[in-house]
Amino acid sequence: MTETNADHNDSYPPTTEFAAAANADVSLYERAAADREGFWAEQAQRLHWHQPFTQVLDWTDAPVATWFGGGQLNVAYNCLDRHVIDGHGDQVAIHFEGEPGDTRALTYAELLAEVSRAANYLTQLGLVAGDRVAIYMPMIPEAIIAILACARLGLTHSVVFAGFSPTALRQRIDDAQARLVITTDGQWRRGTPAPLKDAVDQALTTDDAPHTVEHVLVVRRTGIEVPWTENRDLWWHDTIAHASPTHQAQPFDAEHPLFILYTSGTTGKPKGILHTSGGYLTQTSYTHHTVFDHKPDTDIYWCTADIGWITGHSYIVYGPLSNRVTQVVYEGTPNFPDEHRHFQIIEKYGVTLYYTAPTLIRTFMKWGRQIPDTHDLTSLRLLGSVGEPINPEAWRWYRDVIGAGTTPIVDTWWQTETGAIMISPLPGVTATKPGAAMTPLPGISAQVVDEEGTPVRHGETEANGYLVLDQPWPSMLRGIWGDMDRYRETYWTRYADQGWYFAGDGAKLDTDGDLWILGRVDDVMNISGHRISTAEVESALVAHPAVAEAAVVGATDPTTGQGIVAFVILTADATDTGQALITELKAQVSTQISPIARPRDIHIVPELPKTRSGKIMRRLLRDVAEGRQLGDTSTLVDPTVFESIARG
Ligand code: PRX
């Protein structure tokens, strides 16, 4: 379906019943507009502060913010202890559904005991507040326990997605100088155990360079054999499982580093995005409460993200647990053992709030509505979307087929860097439009501007431009780990005069002034909601001896949003120039980065289109990759290059 202006008039107001019981109401916008800092101070009262804060925001050291200065809190205490103290120890926090069908329910009291054991043992290992811990685990309860144990002790965790390669893991371990790695023996992949600790062993031995890791703590998940390094490797069940289940949480400053999460930038080197404690927890808690309309006594929440990404951090671990959620945590893929799995889970647990990514919605569409139609999905009362623009057709299908034509949809725009949701409808308040992220949340300020920073919309016309955040927000990143210059350059130089954060996304304001996110305007691709930089894939390709030069673009893909298309020039002495090499190059990218970065297509070409200044014209390569007529080629050194690409 093509997006037309008619889409803008297609609007879905909330029902009166939903609005009457909603956590949010329109007064939130008014209160936030009248007194932004007062509004955030009020939201911070959702948390337990060991020591009250004395200043809401200090922005004098911009672009590094101090939120809730003078305040002290313990993030894990806020996610666990206070719920138990308030008499909710028997409430299920996590309904775990393992891929092979094993299940486990953990109450708040049990989760607190497990986290306390882990905290006691990590202390015994000599780890102290400020140390970094790498977590490389599949979606099992111990991953959440490990994260919360770090938070409890003020250890800064760096979760590395368990699909990342040993090289990627090592790069992240080294950058953060992690003292400990927590992993599992293996992980379930479509009914088969696949090794995982092996990757940690490889990461720590890939080269002879010294590393900072003292111990590797291993959870037994699949029971497969694992190689063992005496004195370094420790089994979770031999150590943590025997530690004391009581632990006194100590408060930390509001700005104490909580975690580092690596994300792709426009260069090959991933950026370690740093988040801190009080502001991050305030905004994740507030947004989870208002955007998902979460009711702790009745809702069953399910966010399908992996803890390896920011969505898992903010909307599986911190926001939901701070709000005393009962949630489903699922280990596996949506089509194992078959395409019914997600819908069976919704039915089995009576999921009421479901948060997923457009790529999965489009996959469900491809499988056909006959699959969800055989399940009772009537428990669902709200659906969320995140990670990439949701096309209006997928939006409508989501609401009609999964949401019985009645549930509100919240299309939530945010980033690893923003830490929490920034632009989204509020259920019960906003009349939503298919495909639009609508307006900044109360307390958040955004604009759509041109290159110079002038707002693009004048009067009632529709206009496109760049998305900027023109006011600091509590869960904003506090920097790039170890590289504050890169932090300033990446986000704060484009609109340095105005002091705005440049998000890297293009956006449109429609005739009503509502926001539509158009996607990245930099060299970052979005594959199934995962950020991958063109430079990262290019450097993995040129690391192959047969490749002299590579250029990578994200081409539109009906299911994954974008697909990776690579153009490579071979070295003169490359002998193999056919399909076998292409297969080898795809495998090379998978092993160097991750299977999610594997190119969809690789074209071997004799030349690449370059400007006179030597810049590769990606825009033109995208035209080629998407089979379009070529755009303007006048700035090219050699416009005939496309004839040779076509011949190649
Ligand atoms: O391009 C935007 C897209 O995902 C980018 C952020 O990616 P990441 O840091 O991995 O975080 C993903 C989960 C929050 C953004 O710059 N994006 C995210 N949400 C949306 C979106 N694009 C359109 N609509 C969204 N709702």
XYZ file of C-alpha atoms and ligand atoms in Angstrom:
674
model
C 0.000 0.000 0.000
C 1.379 3.393 -0.860
C 1.357 6.045 1.764
C -0.866 8.924 0.717
C -2.112 12.041 2.354
C -5.377 10.216 2.925
C -3.539 8.203 5.588
C -3.277 11.324 7.707
C -7.024 11.577 7.953
C -7.315 7.976 8.977
C -7.337 8.409 12.712
C -8.228 6.110 15.584
C -9.431 7.920 18.708
C -9.377 6.021 22.020
C -12.585 4.434 23.235
C -14.295 6.095 26.186
C -13.807 2.944 28.304
C -10.067 2.899 27.660
C -9.731 6.628 28.276
C -11.699 6.414 31.533
C -9.314 3.856 33.039
C -6.051 5.030 31.393
C -2.940 5.847 33.415
C -2.362 8.914 31.238
C -4.612 11.868 30.647
C -4.261 15.070 28.719
C -3.304 17.065 31.816
C 0.152 15.417 31.693
C 0.967 17.498 28.611
C -0.260 20.665 30.278
C 1.628 20.049 33.506
C 4.852 19.223 31.678
C 4.554 22.289 29.451
C 3.937 24.561 32.428
C 6.898 23.300 34.476
C 9.135 20.730 32.794
C 11.538 20.207 35.674
C 8.713 20.112 38.208
C 7.042 17.502 36.039
C 10.154 15.300 36.036
C 10.629 15.777 39.782
C 7.091 14.460 40.164
C 7.843 11.434 37.948
C 10.985 10.706 39.992
C 8.680 10.158 42.975
C 7.680 6.875 41.343
C 11.013 5.632 42.760
C 12.369 5.028 46.233
C 15.205 7.442 46.999
C 17.500 6.520 49.876
C 18.522 10.145 49.797
C 16.216 12.743 48.195
C 17.663 14.798 45.331
C 18.278 18.506 45.794
C 18.357 19.652 42.153
C 16.277 18.279 39.275
C 18.566 19.191 36.370
C 21.998 20.705 36.070
C 22.776 21.417 32.402
C 25.685 23.780 32.962
C 28.126 21.112 31.811
C 26.152 20.456 28.588
C 26.048 18.111 26.753
C 26.618 16.064 29.906
C 23.559 16.345 32.107
C 23.183 15.818 35.828
C 19.675 14.738 36.714
C 18.464 14.490 40.299
C 21.725 15.747 41.770
C 22.266 15.043 45.447
C 19.886 12.078 45.239
C 20.877 8.508 46.019
C 19.077 5.315 45.126
C 19.626 1.662 44.439
C 18.206 0.619 41.074
C 17.787 -3.062 41.991
C 16.115 -2.140 45.290
C 13.594 -0.179 43.234
C 12.973 -3.166 40.966
C 12.722 -5.791 43.713
C 13.019 -5.076 47.456
C 10.386 -2.379 47.703
C 7.759 -4.583 46.027
C 8.514 -7.365 48.512
C 8.462 -4.892 51.433
C 5.101 -3.613 50.174
C 3.642 -7.130 50.440
C 3.941 -8.275 46.817
C 6.619 -10.917 47.349
C 4.306 -13.658 46.036
C 3.472 -11.879 42.800
C 5.036 -13.540 39.763
C 7.646 -11.248 38.241
C 8.721 -13.540 35.399
C 6.881 -16.308 33.576
C 9.796 -17.880 31.767
C 9.040 -19.916 28.669
C 12.082 -21.842 27.460
C 12.467 -22.694 23.816
C 12.292 -26.462 24.411
C 9.040 -25.962 26.346
C 10.404 -25.872 29.911
C 8.836 -23.209 32.085
C 9.667 -21.462 35.314
C 7.819 -18.825 37.328
C 9.792 -16.504 39.576
C 8.016 -14.394 42.173
C 9.397 -11.063 43.352
C 10.572 -12.719 46.584
C 12.352 -15.446 44.609
C 13.877 -13.022 42.161
C 15.134 -10.894 45.047
C 16.701 -13.975 46.677
C 18.420 -14.975 43.417
C 19.724 -11.470 42.790
C 20.946 -11.286 46.393
C 22.830 -14.578 46.021
C 24.482 -13.312 42.857
C 25.332 -9.976 44.509
C 26.879 -11.752 47.490
C 28.989 -13.980 45.295
C 30.150 -11.190 42.973
C 31.233 -9.281 46.069
C 33.132 -12.360 47.235
C 34.915 -12.389 43.850
C 36.242 -8.954 44.715
C 34.139 -6.894 42.330
C 33.475 -3.367 43.527
C 31.185 -0.537 42.431
C 32.372 0.967 39.145
C 33.885 -2.291 37.810
C 32.587 -3.469 34.436
C 30.953 -6.840 33.813
C 30.195 -8.281 30.365
C 26.993 -10.330 30.094
C 26.771 -12.616 27.067
C 23.679 -14.723 27.559
C 20.507 -15.943 25.891
C 17.054 -14.936 27.143
C 16.921 -16.875 30.387
C 16.063 -15.641 33.906
C 19.736 -15.731 34.939
C 20.452 -12.996 32.396
C 18.021 -10.709 34.201
C 19.371 -11.864 37.574
C 22.923 -11.060 36.445
C 21.900 -7.602 35.229
C 20.110 -6.785 38.471
C 22.963 -8.139 40.609
C 25.306 -5.726 38.816
C 22.883 -2.849 39.329
C 22.568 -3.761 42.995
C 26.335 -3.540 43.507
C 26.907 -0.499 41.318
C 28.829 -2.635 38.802
C 28.443 -1.286 35.283
C 27.123 -4.015 33.017
C 27.774 -4.320 29.328
C 25.337 -6.777 27.813
C 26.562 -8.184 24.513
C 23.905 -9.792 22.301
C 24.507 -13.565 22.313
C 24.343 -13.603 18.505
C 27.498 -11.495 18.264
C 30.736 -13.124 17.168
C 33.808 -13.726 19.378
C 35.520 -10.803 17.604
C 32.657 -8.448 18.415
C 32.558 -9.705 22.010
C 36.295 -9.215 22.453
C 36.118 -5.701 21.051
C 33.440 -4.840 23.639
C 35.265 -6.566 26.516
C 38.428 -4.639 25.707
C 36.733 -1.292 25.252
C 34.989 -1.513 28.634
C 37.866 -3.409 30.308
C 35.501 -5.940 31.822
C 36.767 -7.929 34.798
C 34.103 -10.627 34.557
C 32.125 -12.288 31.767
C 28.843 -14.029 32.582
C 27.676 -16.527 29.970
C 26.022 -19.928 29.467
C 27.319 -23.284 28.269
C 25.101 -22.971 25.210
C 21.807 -21.699 23.909
C 18.785 -23.349 22.346
C 18.433 -22.679 18.654
C 15.406 -24.249 17.025
C 15.516 -27.394 19.114
C 19.272 -27.849 19.061
C 21.778 -26.700 21.676
C 24.360 -24.369 20.140
C 27.610 -23.580 21.983
C 28.007 -20.153 23.551
C 30.839 -20.394 26.087
C 33.042 -21.474 23.166
C 32.685 -17.955 21.789
C 33.896 -16.485 25.089
C 36.910 -18.824 25.049
C 37.666 -17.789 21.478
C 37.210 -14.123 22.310
C 39.728 -14.378 25.124
C 42.306 -16.221 23.009
C 41.858 -14.678 19.547
C 45.111 -12.857 19.862
C 47.889 -12.801 22.376
C 47.058 -9.330 23.585
C 46.351 -9.306 27.301
C 42.750 -8.860 28.385
C 41.191 -7.702 31.619
C 38.914 -10.684 32.277
C 39.650 -12.490 35.543
C 36.704 -14.889 35.624
C 34.080 -16.399 33.368
C 30.912 -17.332 35.204
C 28.896 -19.988 33.383
C 25.213 -20.886 33.723
C 24.352 -24.401 32.661
C 21.471 -24.035 30.229
C 21.744 -26.796 27.628
C 23.985 -29.369 29.328
C 26.458 -29.524 26.432
C 30.139 -30.209 27.137
C 32.260 -27.106 27.519
C 36.022 -26.624 27.633
C 37.152 -25.445 31.058
C 39.949 -23.142 32.160
C 40.759 -23.939 35.796
C 40.835 -20.991 38.196
C 39.264 -18.722 35.603
C 35.963 -20.459 34.850
C 33.252 -20.859 37.470
C 29.903 -22.640 37.326
C 26.948 -20.551 38.499
C 25.425 -23.636 40.186
C 28.626 -24.266 42.166
C 29.009 -20.681 43.317
C 26.091 -18.253 43.218
C 23.548 -20.979 43.946
C 25.227 -21.556 47.334
C 25.592 -17.927 48.347
C 23.374 -16.275 50.950
C 19.943 -15.174 49.676
C 19.955 -12.016 51.771
C 21.793 -8.883 50.816
C 21.528 -5.289 51.946
C 21.345 -2.897 48.984
C 23.544 0.209 49.240
C 22.480 3.507 47.671
C 24.443 5.086 44.820
C 24.462 8.594 43.400
C 21.758 9.321 40.838
C 24.497 9.727 38.230
C 26.301 6.461 39.070
C 27.006 4.580 35.780
C 24.433 1.810 35.390
C 25.376 0.277 32.072
C 27.204 0.553 28.791
C 25.489 -0.731 25.685
C 27.329 -0.833 22.382
C 25.557 0.329 19.267
C 26.553 0.950 15.682
C 27.606 4.388 14.584
C 28.709 5.651 11.236
C 32.230 4.303 11.618
C 33.301 0.697 12.015
C 33.910 1.019 15.753
C 30.812 0.486 17.903
C 29.940 3.202 20.408
C 29.642 2.318 24.096
C 26.527 4.273 25.062
C 26.653 5.137 28.758
C 23.527 5.325 30.908
C 23.314 6.286 34.551
C 20.884 5.475 37.350
C 18.281 7.951 38.645
C 17.221 9.707 35.442
C 17.260 6.477 33.439
C 15.060 4.635 35.922
C 12.706 7.594 36.266
C 12.034 7.814 32.548
C 11.843 4.070 31.874
C 9.428 3.709 34.782
C 7.281 6.696 33.746
C 7.085 5.665 30.082
C 6.340 2.020 30.853
C 3.507 3.183 33.122
C 1.946 5.714 30.760
C 2.743 4.466 27.238
C 1.801 0.849 27.987
C -0.922 1.819 30.471
C 0.534 -0.813 32.743
C -1.570 -1.959 35.733
C 0.583 -4.026 38.126
C -2.272 -6.042 39.632
C -3.937 -7.218 36.448
C -1.713 -6.929 33.383
C 0.443 -9.623 31.831
C 3.107 -7.891 29.811
C 5.298 -9.293 27.075
C 8.089 -7.448 25.305
C 9.601 -9.713 22.645
C 12.993 -7.984 22.466
C 16.279 -9.576 23.478
C 18.137 -8.289 26.539
C 21.090 -7.715 24.195
C 19.389 -4.553 22.875
C 18.231 -1.366 24.548
C 14.577 -2.427 24.328
C 15.406 -5.436 26.498
C 17.214 -3.246 29.033
C 14.543 -0.572 29.313
C 11.331 -2.526 28.672
C 12.074 -6.030 29.986
C 14.359 -5.284 32.900
C 14.291 -1.783 34.347
C 11.021 -0.023 33.436
C 8.720 -3.022 33.904
C 10.312 -4.400 37.088
C 10.370 -0.951 38.685
C 6.605 -0.913 38.038
C 6.025 -4.369 39.585
C 5.197 -6.055 36.295
C 4.189 -9.668 35.759
C 5.825 -10.473 32.453
C 6.531 -13.258 30.006
C 10.156 -13.883 29.056
C 10.534 -16.148 26.021
C 13.837 -17.702 25.060
C 13.294 -18.742 21.462
C 12.286 -17.751 17.955
C 8.676 -17.036 16.902
C 8.470 -20.045 14.593
C 9.787 -22.866 16.723
C 8.446 -25.518 16.694
C 6.033 -23.744 14.327
C 4.473 -20.374 13.499
C 1.902 -20.720 16.284
C 4.421 -20.263 19.092
C 3.932 -16.561 19.849
C 0.161 -16.808 19.705
C 0.171 -19.885 21.927
C 2.220 -17.948 24.471
C -0.193 -14.997 24.382
C -3.101 -17.398 24.886
C -1.406 -19.501 27.563
C -0.437 -16.597 29.831
C -3.300 -14.278 28.888
C -0.926 -11.557 27.703
C -2.594 -8.145 27.859
C 0.221 -5.823 26.710
C 2.378 -6.921 23.782
C 5.391 -4.966 22.508
C 7.242 -6.039 19.369
C 8.944 -4.832 16.172
C 7.481 -4.109 12.707
C 9.723 -6.750 11.119
C 7.957 -9.444 13.155
C 4.535 -8.016 12.336
C 5.399 -8.168 8.628
C 6.596 -11.760 9.101
C 3.263 -12.642 10.760
C 1.506 -11.024 7.780
C 3.514 -13.205 5.419
C 2.572 -16.349 7.339
C -1.069 -15.355 7.018
C -3.897 -14.464 9.367
C -5.109 -18.070 9.535
C -2.371 -18.663 12.149
C -3.349 -16.008 14.739
C -7.012 -16.602 13.889
C -6.869 -20.075 15.415
C -5.947 -18.576 18.806
C -7.861 -16.710 21.458
C -6.069 -13.383 21.600
C -8.874 -11.522 23.364
C -6.714 -10.913 26.443
C -4.714 -8.331 24.472
C -5.695 -4.757 25.275
C -2.708 -2.794 23.935
C -0.073 -3.352 21.243
C 3.281 -1.636 20.891
C 5.765 -1.230 18.054
C 9.424 -0.222 18.133
C 12.685 -0.255 16.227
C 11.848 0.986 12.749
C 9.133 2.843 10.913
C 5.933 0.789 10.805
C 4.256 0.995 7.411
C 0.532 1.877 7.561
C -0.417 -1.489 6.064
C 1.404 -3.423 8.814
C -0.069 -1.069 11.439
C -3.625 -1.797 10.271
C -2.989 -5.539 10.075
C -1.561 -5.487 13.606
C -4.613 -3.723 14.959
C -7.183 -5.713 12.940
C -5.763 -9.220 13.141
C -3.840 -9.299 16.424
C -5.829 -6.576 18.156
C -9.332 -7.619 16.986
C -9.775 -4.212 15.378
C -10.070 -2.537 18.763
C -6.773 -2.375 20.671
C -4.798 0.842 20.666
C -1.347 0.732 19.066
C 1.556 2.715 20.445
C 4.284 3.323 17.863
C 7.218 4.266 20.073
C 10.202 6.159 18.703
C 13.420 6.159 20.690
C 17.057 5.007 20.497
C 19.800 3.286 22.465
C 20.998 6.823 23.161
C 17.687 8.164 24.434
C 17.375 5.252 26.894
C 13.599 5.395 26.960
C 10.597 6.192 24.766
C 10.524 9.805 23.523
C 7.852 10.098 20.841
C 4.693 8.029 21.021
C 0.945 8.248 21.300
C -0.457 7.997 24.828
C -3.156 5.346 24.988
C -6.456 6.719 26.176
C -5.435 10.215 25.078
C -4.101 10.268 21.502
C -6.136 9.630 18.365
C -3.543 7.525 16.531
C -2.713 7.416 12.818
C -1.338 4.274 11.119
C 2.401 4.776 10.699
C 2.824 7.941 12.768
C 4.759 8.201 16.024
C 2.580 11.292 16.658
C 3.984 13.660 19.308
C 6.747 13.897 21.920
C 5.684 12.545 25.303
C 4.889 14.978 28.114
C 8.249 16.211 29.424
C 10.001 15.624 26.066
C 10.671 18.218 23.408
C 11.508 17.549 19.749
C 11.542 19.516 16.517
C 11.822 18.818 12.808
C 14.294 21.246 11.269
C 16.303 21.858 8.099
C 20.122 21.884 7.735
C 20.302 25.322 9.350
C 18.030 24.425 12.234
C 14.987 26.315 11.011
C 11.729 24.517 11.809
C 10.481 23.067 8.531
C 6.793 23.531 8.968
C 5.164 26.855 8.370
C 1.434 27.161 8.430
C -0.566 24.103 7.540
C 1.711 22.431 5.008
C 3.403 19.071 5.349
C 7.211 19.144 5.554
C 10.257 16.885 5.893
C 13.454 17.538 7.811
C 15.784 16.260 10.527
C 14.636 15.189 13.952
C 16.300 17.008 16.853
C 15.733 16.888 20.597
C 15.959 20.440 21.829
C 15.752 19.875 25.587
C 17.693 17.449 27.832
C 15.718 14.462 29.142
C 16.331 12.275 32.232
C 17.290 9.007 30.475
C 19.598 10.642 27.934
C 22.988 9.059 27.369
C 25.753 10.647 29.435
C 28.453 9.958 26.878
C 30.323 7.391 24.816
C 32.442 5.187 27.050
C 36.052 6.320 26.831
C 35.436 8.775 24.006
C 33.720 11.984 25.033
C 35.007 13.767 21.909
C 33.122 11.317 19.753
C 30.049 11.912 21.919
C 30.173 15.645 21.238
C 30.960 15.214 17.552
C 28.323 12.610 16.811
C 25.335 14.181 18.485
C 26.049 17.786 19.355
C 28.063 19.464 16.576
C 25.471 19.457 13.791
C 23.309 21.927 15.758
C 26.016 23.213 18.069
C 24.782 26.801 17.940
C 21.365 25.810 19.164
C 22.647 23.144 21.598
C 20.362 20.443 20.167
C 20.770 16.688 20.035
C 20.863 15.392 16.447
C 19.033 12.060 16.371
C 20.206 10.880 12.935
C 16.626 10.320 11.752
C 14.625 12.067 9.088
C 11.075 12.994 10.010
C 7.954 14.471 8.520
C 5.401 16.759 10.111
C 1.990 16.235 8.558
C -0.675 18.857 8.072
C -1.867 18.406 11.659
C 1.689 18.818 12.962
C 2.024 15.113 13.864
C 5.367 13.353 13.514
C 6.229 10.544 11.116
C 9.695 9.005 11.436
C 11.253 8.418 8.018
C 14.394 6.484 9.021
C 18.118 7.109 9.323
C 19.768 9.880 7.363
C 23.309 8.663 8.082
C 25.258 5.547 7.112
C 23.449 3.417 9.660
C 21.211 0.668 8.296
C 18.210 -0.776 10.085
C 17.848 -4.506 9.497
C 14.869 -6.028 11.337
C 15.158 -3.203 13.853
C 18.880 -3.821 14.422
C 21.329 -1.031 13.826
C 24.271 -1.964 11.650
C 26.672 0.540 10.146
C 27.695 0.332 6.510
C 31.322 0.867 7.615
C 31.258 -2.171 9.919
C 30.134 -4.477 7.110
C 32.548 -2.885 4.657
C 35.493 -3.484 6.952
C 34.452 -7.112 7.495
C 34.402 -7.536 3.701
C 37.740 -5.896 2.994
C 39.283 -8.095 5.695
C 38.920 -10.913 3.141
C 42.067 -11.297 0.995
C 40.075 -11.352 -2.256
C 38.407 -7.974 -1.612
C 40.069 -4.697 -2.512
C 37.187 -2.349 -1.846
C 33.620 -2.611 -0.658
C 30.588 -0.362 -0.497
C 27.489 -1.330 1.437
C 23.986 0.077 1.334
C 20.676 -0.732 3.004
C 18.092 -1.499 0.316
C 14.361 -1.570 1.028
C 13.223 -5.054 2.006
C 9.566 -6.064 2.390
C 10.146 -8.055 5.590
C 13.268 -6.816 7.311
C 12.756 -3.106 6.523
C 16.173 -2.929 4.919
C 18.424 -5.638 3.518
C 22.204 -5.351 3.259
C 23.488 -5.084 -0.299
C 27.240 -5.036 -0.873
C 29.242 -4.062 -3.923
C 32.798 -5.376 -3.902
C 35.841 -4.878 -6.084
C 38.200 -7.851 -6.082
C 41.962 -7.742 -5.782
C 43.943 -8.465 -8.929
C 45.110 -11.838 -7.658
C 41.655 -13.056 -6.574
C 41.250 -16.397 -8.273
C 37.689 -17.302 -7.397
C 35.239 -14.733 -8.723
C 31.994 -16.656 -8.648
C 29.201 -17.865 -6.364
C 31.560 -19.747 -4.056
C 33.334 -16.504 -3.207
C 30.062 -14.690 -2.601
C 29.004 -17.436 -0.183
C 32.371 -17.189 1.532
C 32.086 -13.408 1.846
C 28.621 -13.655 3.380
C 29.974 -16.179 5.886
C 32.901 -13.874 6.627
C 30.572 -11.045 7.641
C 28.483 -13.425 9.785
C 31.505 -14.601 11.713
C 33.169 -11.208 12.002
C 30.080 -9.379 13.202
C 26.958 -11.485 13.550
C 24.510 -13.427 11.378
C 22.220 -10.357 11.501
C 24.846 -8.426 9.516
C 25.047 -11.041 6.731
C 24.540 -9.304 3.364
C 21.392 -10.235 1.472
C 23.144 -9.666 -1.883
C 26.776 -9.239 -2.860
C 27.616 -7.881 -6.294
C 31.142 -8.225 -7.630
C 31.803 -5.079 -9.646
C 34.778 -3.633 -11.538
C 34.347 -0.103 -10.139
C 32.405 1.928 -7.607
C 30.701 5.268 -8.303
C 32.689 8.038 -6.645
C 32.466 11.790 -6.455
C 35.396 13.963 -7.446
C 36.346 14.170 -3.794
C 36.522 10.373 -3.659
C 33.305 9.743 -1.715
C 31.349 6.660 -2.649
C 27.894 7.649 -3.909
C 25.752 5.375 -1.786
C 22.583 7.046 -2.953
C 23.272 5.793 -6.475
C 24.196 2.331 -5.255
C 20.886 2.244 -3.398
C 19.146 3.076 -6.675
C 20.939 0.142 -8.290
C 20.209 -2.181 -5.354
C 16.524 -1.301 -5.464
C 16.344 -1.565 -9.263
C 15.433 2.115 -9.736
C 16.275 4.561 -12.471
C 19.504 6.266 -11.535
C 19.239 9.598 -9.771
C 21.509 12.554 -10.497
C 24.916 11.286 -11.628
C 26.396 14.685 -12.520
C 28.821 14.810 -9.586
C 30.424 11.502 -10.524
C 33.969 11.302 -11.767
C 32.958 8.681 -14.290
C 29.250 8.366 -15.083
C 29.900 5.306 -17.246
C 30.745 3.353 -14.108
C 27.186 2.011 -14.003
C 27.549 0.352 -17.350
C 30.489 -1.582 -15.965
C 28.546 -2.358 -12.750
C 25.720 -3.709 -14.880
C 28.204 -5.801 -16.881
C 29.877 -6.975 -13.661
O 15.961 5.063 13.076
C 15.286 4.995 14.308
C 14.774 3.586 14.530
O 15.780 2.911 15.275
C 16.861 3.801 15.577
C 17.402 3.493 16.942
O 17.904 2.196 16.952
P 18.388 1.529 18.306
O 19.308 2.448 19.001
O 18.901 0.179 17.972
O 17.094 1.409 19.179
C 16.023 0.643 18.709
C 14.989 0.497 19.803
C 14.625 1.726 20.504
C 16.256 5.173 15.469
O 17.235 6.164 15.233
N 13.515 3.561 15.274
C 13.317 3.175 16.552
N 12.001 3.228 16.860
C 11.355 3.664 15.769
C 12.312 3.883 14.750
N 11.975 4.349 13.537
C 10.671 4.613 13.308
N 9.699 4.410 14.217
C 9.980 3.938 15.445
N 8.999 3.726 16.315
